[in-house]
Coordinates of C-alpha atoms in Angstrom, one line a residue:
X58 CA -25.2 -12.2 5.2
X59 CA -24.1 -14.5 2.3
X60 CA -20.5 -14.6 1.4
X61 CA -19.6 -12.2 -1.5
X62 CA -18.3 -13.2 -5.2
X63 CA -15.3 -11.3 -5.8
X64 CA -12.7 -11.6 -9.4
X65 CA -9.9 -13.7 -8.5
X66 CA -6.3 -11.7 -8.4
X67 CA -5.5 -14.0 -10.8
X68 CA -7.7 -12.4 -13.8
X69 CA -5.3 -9.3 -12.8
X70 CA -2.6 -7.9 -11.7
X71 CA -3.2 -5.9 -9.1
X72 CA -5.8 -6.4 -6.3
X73 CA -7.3 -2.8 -6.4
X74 CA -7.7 -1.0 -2.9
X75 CA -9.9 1.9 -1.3
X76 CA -7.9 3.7 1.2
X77 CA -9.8 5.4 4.0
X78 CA -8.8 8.0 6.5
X79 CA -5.6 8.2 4.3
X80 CA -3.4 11.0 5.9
X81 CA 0.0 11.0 4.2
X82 CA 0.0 7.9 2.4
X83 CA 1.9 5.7 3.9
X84 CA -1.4 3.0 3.9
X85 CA -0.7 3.1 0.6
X86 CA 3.3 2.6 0.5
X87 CA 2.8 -0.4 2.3
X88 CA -0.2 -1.8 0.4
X89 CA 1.4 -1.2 -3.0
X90 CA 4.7 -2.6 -1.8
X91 CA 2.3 -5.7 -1.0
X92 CA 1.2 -5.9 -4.7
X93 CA -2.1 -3.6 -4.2
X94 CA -3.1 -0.8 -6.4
X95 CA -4.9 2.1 -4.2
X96 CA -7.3 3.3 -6.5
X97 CA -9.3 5.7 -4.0
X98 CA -8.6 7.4 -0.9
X99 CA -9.8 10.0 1.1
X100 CA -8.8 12.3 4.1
X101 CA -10.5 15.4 6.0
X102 CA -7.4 17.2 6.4
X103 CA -5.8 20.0 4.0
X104 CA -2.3 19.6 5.4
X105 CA -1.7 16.0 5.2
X106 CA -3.4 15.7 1.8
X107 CA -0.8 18.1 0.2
X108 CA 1.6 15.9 1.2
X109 CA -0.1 13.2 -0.5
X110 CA -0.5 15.2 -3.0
X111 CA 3.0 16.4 -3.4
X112 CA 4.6 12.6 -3.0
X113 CA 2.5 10.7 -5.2
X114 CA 2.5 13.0 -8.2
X115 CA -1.2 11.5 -8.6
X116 CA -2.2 9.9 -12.4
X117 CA -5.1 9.2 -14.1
X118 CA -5.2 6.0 -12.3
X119 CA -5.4 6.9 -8.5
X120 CA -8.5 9.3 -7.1
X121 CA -8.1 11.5 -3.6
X122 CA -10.9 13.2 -2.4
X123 CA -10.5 15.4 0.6
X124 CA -12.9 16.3 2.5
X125 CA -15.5 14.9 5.4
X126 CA -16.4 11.1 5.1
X127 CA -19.8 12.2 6.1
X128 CA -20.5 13.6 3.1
X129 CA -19.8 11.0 1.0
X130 CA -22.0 7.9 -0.3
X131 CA -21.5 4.3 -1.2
X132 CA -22.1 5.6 -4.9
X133 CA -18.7 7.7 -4.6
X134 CA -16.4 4.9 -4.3
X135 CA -15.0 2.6 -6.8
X136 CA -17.2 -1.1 -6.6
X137 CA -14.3 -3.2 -7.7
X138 CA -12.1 -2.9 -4.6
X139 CA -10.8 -6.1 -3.8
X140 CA -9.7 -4.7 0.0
X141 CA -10.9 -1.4 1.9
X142 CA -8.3 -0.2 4.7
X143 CA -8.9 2.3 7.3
X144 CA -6.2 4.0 9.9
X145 CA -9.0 5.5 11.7
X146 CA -8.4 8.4 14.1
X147 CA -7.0 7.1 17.6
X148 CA -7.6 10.3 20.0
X149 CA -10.3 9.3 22.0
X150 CA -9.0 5.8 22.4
X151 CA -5.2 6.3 23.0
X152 CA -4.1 6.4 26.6
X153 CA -3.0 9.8 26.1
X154 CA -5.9 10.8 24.6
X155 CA -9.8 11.4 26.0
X156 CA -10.4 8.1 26.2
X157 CA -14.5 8.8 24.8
X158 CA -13.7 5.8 22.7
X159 CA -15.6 5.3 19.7
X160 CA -18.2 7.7 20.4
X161 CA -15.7 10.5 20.9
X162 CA -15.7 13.3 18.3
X163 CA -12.9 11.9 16.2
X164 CA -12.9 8.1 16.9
X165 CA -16.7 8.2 16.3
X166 CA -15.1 8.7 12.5
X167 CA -14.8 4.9 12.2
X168 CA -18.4 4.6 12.3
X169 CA -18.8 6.5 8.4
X170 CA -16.1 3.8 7.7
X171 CA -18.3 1.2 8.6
X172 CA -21.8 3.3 6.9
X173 CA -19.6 3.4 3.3
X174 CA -19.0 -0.5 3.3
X175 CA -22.5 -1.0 4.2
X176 CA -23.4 1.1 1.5
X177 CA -21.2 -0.4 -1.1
X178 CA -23.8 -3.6 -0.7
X179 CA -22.9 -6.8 -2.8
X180 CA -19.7 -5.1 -4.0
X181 CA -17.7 -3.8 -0.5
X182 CA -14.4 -5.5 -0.7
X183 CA -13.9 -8.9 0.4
X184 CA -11.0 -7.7 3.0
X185 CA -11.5 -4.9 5.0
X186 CA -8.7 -3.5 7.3
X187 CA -8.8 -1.6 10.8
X188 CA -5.9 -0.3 12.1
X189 CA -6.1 1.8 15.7
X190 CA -3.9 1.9 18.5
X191 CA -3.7 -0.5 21.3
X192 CA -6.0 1.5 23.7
X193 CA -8.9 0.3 21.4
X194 CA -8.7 -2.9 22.9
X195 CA -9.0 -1.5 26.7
X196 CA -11.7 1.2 25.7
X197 CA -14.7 1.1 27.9
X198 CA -13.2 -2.0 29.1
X199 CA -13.2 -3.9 25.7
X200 CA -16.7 -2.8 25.0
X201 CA -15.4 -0.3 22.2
X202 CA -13.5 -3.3 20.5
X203 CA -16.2 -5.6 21.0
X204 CA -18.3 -3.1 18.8
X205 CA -16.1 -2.6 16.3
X206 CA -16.0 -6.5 15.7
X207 CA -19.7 -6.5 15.5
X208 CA -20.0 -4.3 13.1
X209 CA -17.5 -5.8 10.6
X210 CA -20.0 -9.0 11.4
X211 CA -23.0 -7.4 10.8
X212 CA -21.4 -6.3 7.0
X213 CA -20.7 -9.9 6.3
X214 CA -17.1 -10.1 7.8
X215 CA -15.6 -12.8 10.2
X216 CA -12.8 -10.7 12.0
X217 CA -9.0 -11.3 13.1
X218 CA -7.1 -9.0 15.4
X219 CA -3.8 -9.0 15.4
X220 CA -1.6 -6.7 17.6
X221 CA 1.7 -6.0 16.2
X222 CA 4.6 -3.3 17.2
X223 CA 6.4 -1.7 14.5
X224 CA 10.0 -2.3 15.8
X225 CA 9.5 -5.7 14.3
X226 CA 10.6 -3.5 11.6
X227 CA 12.3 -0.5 12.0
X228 CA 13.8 1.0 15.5
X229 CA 10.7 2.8 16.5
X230 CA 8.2 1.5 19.3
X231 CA 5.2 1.9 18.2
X232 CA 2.6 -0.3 18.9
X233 CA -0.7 -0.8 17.1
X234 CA -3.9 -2.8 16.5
X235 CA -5.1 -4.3 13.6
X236 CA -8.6 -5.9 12.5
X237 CA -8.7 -8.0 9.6
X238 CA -12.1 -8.8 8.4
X239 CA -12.8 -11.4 5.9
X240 CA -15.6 -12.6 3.9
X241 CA -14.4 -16.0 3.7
X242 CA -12.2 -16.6 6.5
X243 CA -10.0 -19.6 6.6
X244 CA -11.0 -22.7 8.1
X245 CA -8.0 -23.5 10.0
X246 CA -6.8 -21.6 13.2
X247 CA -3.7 -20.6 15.0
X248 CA -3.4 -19.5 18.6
X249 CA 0.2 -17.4 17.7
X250 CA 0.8 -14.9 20.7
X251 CA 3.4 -13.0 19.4
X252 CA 0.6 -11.4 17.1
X253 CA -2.3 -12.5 19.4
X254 CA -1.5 -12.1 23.5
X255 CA -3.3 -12.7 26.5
X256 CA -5.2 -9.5 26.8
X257 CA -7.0 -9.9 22.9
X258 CA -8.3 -13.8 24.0
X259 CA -11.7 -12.1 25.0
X260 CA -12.5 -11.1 21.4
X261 CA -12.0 -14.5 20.4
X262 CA -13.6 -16.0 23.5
X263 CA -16.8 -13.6 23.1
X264 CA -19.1 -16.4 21.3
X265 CA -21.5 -13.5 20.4
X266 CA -18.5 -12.5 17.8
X267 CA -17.5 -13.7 14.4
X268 CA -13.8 -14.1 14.8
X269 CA -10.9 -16.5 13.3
X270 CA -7.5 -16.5 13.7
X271 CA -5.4 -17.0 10.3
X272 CA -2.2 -18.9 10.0
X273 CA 0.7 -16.9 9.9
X274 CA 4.4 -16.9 9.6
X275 CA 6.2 -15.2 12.2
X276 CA 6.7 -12.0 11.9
X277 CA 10.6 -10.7 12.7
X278 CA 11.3 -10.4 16.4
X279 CA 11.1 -7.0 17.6
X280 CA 14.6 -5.1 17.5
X281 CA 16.6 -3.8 20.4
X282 CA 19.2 -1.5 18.4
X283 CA 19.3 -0.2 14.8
X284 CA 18.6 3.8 15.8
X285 CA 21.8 4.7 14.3
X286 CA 21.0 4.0 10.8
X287 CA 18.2 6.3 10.5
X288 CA 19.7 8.9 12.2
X289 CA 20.9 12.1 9.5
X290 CA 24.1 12.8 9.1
X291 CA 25.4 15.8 10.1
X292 CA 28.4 17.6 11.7
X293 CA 29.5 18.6 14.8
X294 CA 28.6 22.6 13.8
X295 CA 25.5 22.3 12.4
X296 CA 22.8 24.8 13.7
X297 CA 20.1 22.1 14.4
X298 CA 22.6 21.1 17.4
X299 CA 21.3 22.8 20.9
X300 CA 23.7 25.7 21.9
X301 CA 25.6 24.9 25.3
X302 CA 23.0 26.5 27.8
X303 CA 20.4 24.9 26.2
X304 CA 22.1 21.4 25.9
X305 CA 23.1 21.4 29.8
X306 CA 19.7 22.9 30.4
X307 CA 18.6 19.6 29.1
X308 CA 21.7 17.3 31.0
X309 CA 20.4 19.0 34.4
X310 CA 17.5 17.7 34.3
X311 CA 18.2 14.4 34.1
X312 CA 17.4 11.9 36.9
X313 CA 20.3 10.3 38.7
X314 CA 19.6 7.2 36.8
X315 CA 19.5 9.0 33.7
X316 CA 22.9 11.1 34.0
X317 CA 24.5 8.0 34.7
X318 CA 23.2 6.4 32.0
X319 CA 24.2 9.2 29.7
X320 CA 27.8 9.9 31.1
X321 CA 28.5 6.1 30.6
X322 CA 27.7 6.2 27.2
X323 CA 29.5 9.3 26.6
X324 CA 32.6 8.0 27.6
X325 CA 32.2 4.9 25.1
X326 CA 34.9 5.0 22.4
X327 CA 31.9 4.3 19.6
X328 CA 29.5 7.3 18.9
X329 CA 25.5 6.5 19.9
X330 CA 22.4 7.5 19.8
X331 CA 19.6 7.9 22.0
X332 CA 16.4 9.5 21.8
X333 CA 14.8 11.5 24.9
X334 CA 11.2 12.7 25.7
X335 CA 10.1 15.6 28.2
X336 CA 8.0 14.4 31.2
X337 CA 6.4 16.1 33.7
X338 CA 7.4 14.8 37.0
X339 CA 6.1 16.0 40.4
X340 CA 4.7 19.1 38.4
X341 CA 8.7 19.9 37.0
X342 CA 9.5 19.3 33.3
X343 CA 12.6 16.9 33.1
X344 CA 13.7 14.7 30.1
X345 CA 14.0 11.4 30.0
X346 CA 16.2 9.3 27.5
X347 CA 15.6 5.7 26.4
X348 CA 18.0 3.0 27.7
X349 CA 18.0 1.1 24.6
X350 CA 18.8 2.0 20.6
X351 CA 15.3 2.7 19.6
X352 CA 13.4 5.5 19.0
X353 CA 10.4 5.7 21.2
X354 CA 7.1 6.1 19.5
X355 CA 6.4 9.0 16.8
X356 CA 3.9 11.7 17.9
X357 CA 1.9 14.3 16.0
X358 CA 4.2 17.8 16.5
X359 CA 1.7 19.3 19.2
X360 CA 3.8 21.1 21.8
X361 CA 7.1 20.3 23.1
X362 CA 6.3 17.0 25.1
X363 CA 5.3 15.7 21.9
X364 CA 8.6 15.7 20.1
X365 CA 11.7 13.3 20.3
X366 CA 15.5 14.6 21.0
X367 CA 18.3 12.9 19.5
X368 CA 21.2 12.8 22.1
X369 CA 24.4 12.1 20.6
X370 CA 27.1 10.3 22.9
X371 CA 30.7 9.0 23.0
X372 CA 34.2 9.8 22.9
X373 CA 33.9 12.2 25.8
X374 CA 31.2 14.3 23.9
X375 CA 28.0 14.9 24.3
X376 CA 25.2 16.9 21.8
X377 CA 21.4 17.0 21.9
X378 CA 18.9 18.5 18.8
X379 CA 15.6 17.9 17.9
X380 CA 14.9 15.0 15.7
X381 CA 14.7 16.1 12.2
X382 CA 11.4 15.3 9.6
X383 CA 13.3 13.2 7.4
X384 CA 14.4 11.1 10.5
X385 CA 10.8 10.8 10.8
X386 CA 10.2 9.9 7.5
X387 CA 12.7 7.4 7.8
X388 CA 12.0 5.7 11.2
X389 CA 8.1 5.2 9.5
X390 CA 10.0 3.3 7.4
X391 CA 9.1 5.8 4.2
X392 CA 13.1 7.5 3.7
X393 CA 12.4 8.1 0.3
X394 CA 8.8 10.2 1.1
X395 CA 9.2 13.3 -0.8
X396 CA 9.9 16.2 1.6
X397 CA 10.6 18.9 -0.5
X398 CA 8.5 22.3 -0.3
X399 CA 6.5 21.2 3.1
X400 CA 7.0 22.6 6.6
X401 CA 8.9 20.6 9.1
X402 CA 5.7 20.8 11.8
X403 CA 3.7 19.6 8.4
X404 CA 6.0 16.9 7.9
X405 CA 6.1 15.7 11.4
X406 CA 2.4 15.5 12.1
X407 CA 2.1 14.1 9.2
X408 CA 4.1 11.0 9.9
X409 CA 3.3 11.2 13.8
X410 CA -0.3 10.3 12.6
X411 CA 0.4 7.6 10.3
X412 CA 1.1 3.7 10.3
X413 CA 4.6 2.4 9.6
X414 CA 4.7 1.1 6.2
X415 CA 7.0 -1.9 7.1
X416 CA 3.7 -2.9 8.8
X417 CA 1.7 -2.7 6.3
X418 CA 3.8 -4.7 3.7
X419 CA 4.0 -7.6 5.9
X420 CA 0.3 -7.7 6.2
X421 CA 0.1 -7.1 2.7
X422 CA 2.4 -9.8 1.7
X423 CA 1.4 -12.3 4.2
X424 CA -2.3 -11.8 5.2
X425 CA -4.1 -9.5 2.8
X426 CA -2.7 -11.4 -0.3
X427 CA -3.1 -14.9 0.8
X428 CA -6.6 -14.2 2.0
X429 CA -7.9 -12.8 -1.4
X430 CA -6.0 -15.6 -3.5
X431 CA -7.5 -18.6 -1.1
X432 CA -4.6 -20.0 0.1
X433 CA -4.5 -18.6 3.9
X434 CA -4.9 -22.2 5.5
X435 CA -1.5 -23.2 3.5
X436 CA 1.9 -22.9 4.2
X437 CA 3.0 -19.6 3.7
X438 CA 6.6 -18.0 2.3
X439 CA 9.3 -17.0 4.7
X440 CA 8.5 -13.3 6.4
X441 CA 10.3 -9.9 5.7
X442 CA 13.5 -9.2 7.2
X443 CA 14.0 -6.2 9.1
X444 CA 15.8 -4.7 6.1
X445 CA 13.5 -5.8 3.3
X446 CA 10.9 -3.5 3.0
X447 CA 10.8 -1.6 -0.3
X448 CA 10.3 1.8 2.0
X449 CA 12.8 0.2 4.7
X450 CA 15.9 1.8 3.5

């Protein structure tokens, strides 16, 4: 398929955006931050669009439809989208999920992502975004990625993947996948495995595949500590903290490595933080709590296993609570997301279902942009610090 004409971003401001599979928003954050405008965006569920909803305070200028993608048409979106991004849903492709791939009942989703763009014809965006977890690439042993490469090819698109872990940003591991297809792809190439490692070369080894691999600057190196400034403040007496049979509950279960971990800390003159999942372990629940000052990755609030525990050590003390929705909202870089009026389960799947919008800037600023204004073979300007996100606060 030919390559598409598209308005330069010169003639205007603002690259304009469609936003698929949506959720919360945060897509959008990041894109926007990036110098997009999100014009459209759509998402099945009620929950998560209220949020939207409720943060964004939508104008005139912006358009959410909720509902199933499988009832829309080409002719319901916008045609003057310069990009098209879509977080599509990871549950039968995550490790801890089915592992159907995309042919499962809620991965399969990505494949009405890929029916809209075809339907959009001459006008589908020149960019067009994937974002998945890691498991994607392993799926049906790298059949499932293969696919999904071939069907951005098949619309027109040369494709980039790009694997990239939001700590980079923010103290949260959390690592995710990223396709970046491109109707006119640069002509230069970079091998960069910090963004590209050994286990996506078969993509880009695969000559049945339309791939290139963008210059880039480097992104920041991932952080090792930085937990504590996202953590809320509060005192020593507030309710959130476990009451003492429910905090030593917690303490006994610990392994022997982990108690000593934890006692070492906790006689530390400086206050930390750590943050602590429950395992199962020879059929017996236990916890387990990180060894180093980031959070582990943010899951949707589905049963107790699911949820992170902030332990808070030093000074011979020792406290443990659940880890509050606006210390989600912060370590998914988004502290300002408007909170008010929603459940904290709401809030917490919410962002446990998202991507971190530190993420999404940097593509934004240093892929997306360059690639629409036809300068991604070029030198490009110095990355984002870890601390200058507009949502990274």
């Amino acid at each position: 398929m030919a390559n598409q004409t598209h308005p330069s971003p010169s003639t205007r401001q603002r690259p304009k955006a469609l936003e698929f599979f949506a959720g919360i928003g945060l897509a959008r954050l990041g894109l926007e931050a990036g110098g997009f405008e999100v014009e459209w965006s759509n998402d099945i569920d009620a929950n998560k669009c209220y949020m939207y909803r409720n943060h964004f305070n939508e104008s005139g200028n912006h358009t959410l439809i909720e509902g199933d993608m499988s009832d829309l048409r080409g002719t319901d979106l916008p045609h003057d989208a310069s990009l098209a991004w879509g977080s599509s849903p990871c549950t039968d492709l995550s490790l801890a999920g089915t592992r159907d791939g995309l042919d499962g009942k809620q991965s399969s989703a990505f494949w009405q992502y890929i029916r809209l763009l075809n339907e959009l014809g001459s006008e589908r965006p020149a960019v067009a975004v994937l974002e998945n977890v890691n498991g994607l690439a392993t799926s049906h042993s790298g059949e499932d990625l293969a696919s999904a490469v071939r069907a951005f090819n098949k619309l027109g698109y040369s494709v980039d993947v790009l694997a990239i872990d939001a700590r980079r940003f923010i103290p949260q591991s959390r690592p995710r996948l990223f396709l970046i297809g491109l109707q006119n792809p640069p002509t230069e190439s970079q091998e960069q495995y910090s963004l590209r490692p050994d286990w996506l070369q078969q993509v880009f080894a695969d000559p049945a595949l339309r791939t290139h691999r963008a210059i880039l600057p480097d992104p920041p190196a991932p952080l090792m500590s930085g937990l504590s400034l996202y953590i809320e403040s509060m005192n020593d007496t507030d309710k959130r903290w476990w009451d003492t049979d429910r905090a030593e509950a917690f303490f006994d279960s610990l392994s022997l490595t982990q108690a000593e971990r934890v006692n070492t800390l906790q006689e530390e003159e400086q206050i930390s933080y750590r943050t602590a999942y429950r395992r199962t372990r020879n059929g017996k629940p236990v916890w387990e709590v990180r060894a180093d000052d980031v959070a582990g990755c943010l899951r949707t609030a589905r049963g107790g296993s699911s949820r992170q525990a902030i332990v808070k050590l030093g000074k011979g003390k020792r406290a443990v609570r659940w880890m509050t929705p606006q210390e989600y909202a912060s370590l998914m870089g988004a502290a300002h997301y408007n909170l008010k009026g929603l459940r904290p389960n709401q809030i917490m799947f919410g962002f446990g279902d998202a991507v971190a919008v530190p993420v999404v800037e940097w593509l934004a600023r240093h892929y997306l942009m360059p690639a629409l204004q036809g300068y991604l073979d070029e030198p490009t300007q110095q990355p984002l610090t870890h601390h200058e996100s507009t949502y990274n606060e």
